[in-house]
Amino acid sequence: MYDLTRVWPTAHPGYARRMSNVFADESIDVVAPGDIIAVDRGSGPQPYKVVHKNDGDDSYLVTLEGDDGETFEQEFAAGTKVTRSLESKWESEQSPTPNT
């Protein structure tokens, strides 16, 4: 589990602003497009938005997007634990319902 209280508020201000309800150690199996998850690409965990998730036999190929709009794919073994925000969809500008 990462201590994201030190990383997320400063790393990606766009996604960090929407991270009001962080849950540690969720399974990648329950992550869905629109969720914001922590991914370590070598410089510590940073928040990325899940854009797409492909189900494989024993893994998931997940397309992630950073605040700068850069997208990349990362493969996760089924059952991998990740840190995610359940509220990210509701707080997103793309939310289908008003979020006042």
C-alpha positions in Angstrom: 0.0 0.0 0.0 1.3 3.5 -0.9 1.1 6.6 1.2 -0.6 8.7 -1.5 -1.4 11.6 0.8 2.1 12.8 0.0 2.2 12.0 -3.7 -1.2 12.7 -5.2 -1.9 16.2 -4.1 1.2 17.5 -5.8 1.9 15.1 -8.7 -1.1 15.5 -11.0 -3.3 18.4 -9.9 -6.1 17.5 -12.3 -6.7 14.0 -11.1 -5.5 14.7 -7.5 -8.3 17.2 -7.1 -10.8 14.4 -7.8 -9.3 12.0 -5.3 -11.4 12.6 -2.3 -12.1 9.0 -1.4 -9.0 6.8 -1.8 -9.1 3.0 -1.2 -6.0 0.9 -0.9 -5.5 -2.6 -2.1 -8.5 -3.0 -4.4 -8.2 -5.8 -7.0 -7.6 -4.8 -10.6 -10.5 -7.1 -11.4 -13.0 -4.5 -10.1 -11.4 -1.5 -11.7 -13.5 0.1 -14.5 -13.0 2.9 -17.1 -13.3 6.3 -15.3 -11.6 5.1 -12.2 -8.3 6.7 -11.1 -5.6 4.3 -10.0 -2.0 4.7 -8.8 0.6 3.3 -11.1 4.4 3.4 -10.5 6.2 4.0 -13.8 9.6 4.2 -12.0 9.3 7.5 -10.2 6.8 6.5 -7.5 3.0 6.0 -7.7 1.1 8.6 -9.7 -2.6 8.9 -10.4 -3.8 7.9 -13.9 -7.3 7.6 -15.3 -8.4 4.2 -16.6 -9.6 4.8 -20.2 -10.1 1.2 -21.3 -9.7 -2.3 -19.8 -9.3 -5.5 -21.9 -10.0 -8.8 -20.2 -7.4 -11.5 -21.0 -7.2 -15.1 -19.8 -5.2 -14.4 -16.7 -4.5 -10.7 -17.0 -5.9 -7.3 -18.0 -4.5 -4.9 -20.5 -5.4 -1.4 -19.2 -5.1 1.9 -21.1 -4.3 4.7 -18.7 -4.2 8.5 -19.2 -2.2 11.1 -17.3 -3.2 14.7 -16.7 -1.1 15.7 -19.7 -3.3 13.6 -22.0 -0.5 11.0 -22.6 -1.9 7.5 -22.8 -0.1 4.2 -22.3 -1.0 0.5 -21.8 0.0 -1.6 -18.8 -0.7 -5.2 -18.2 -1.8 -6.4 -14.8 -2.1 -10.0 -13.7 -5.6 -10.9 -12.5 -6.0 -10.2 -8.8 -3.2 -7.6 -8.7 -3.9 -5.1 -5.9 -4.0 -1.4 -6.9 -5.0 1.8 -5.2 -8.1 3.4 -6.7 -10.7 6.1 -6.1 -14.3 5.0 -6.2 -15.5 8.6 -6.3 -13.5 9.5 -9.4 -16.4 8.8 -11.8 -18.8 10.9 -9.8 -16.4 13.8 -9.6 -15.5 13.7 -13.2 -16.7 16.3 -15.7 -18.0 13.4 -17.7 -20.3 12.2 -15.0 -23.8 11.5 -16.4 -25.4 13.1 -13.3 -24.8 16.5 -11.7 -22.2 16.4 -9.0 -22.8 19.5 -6.9 
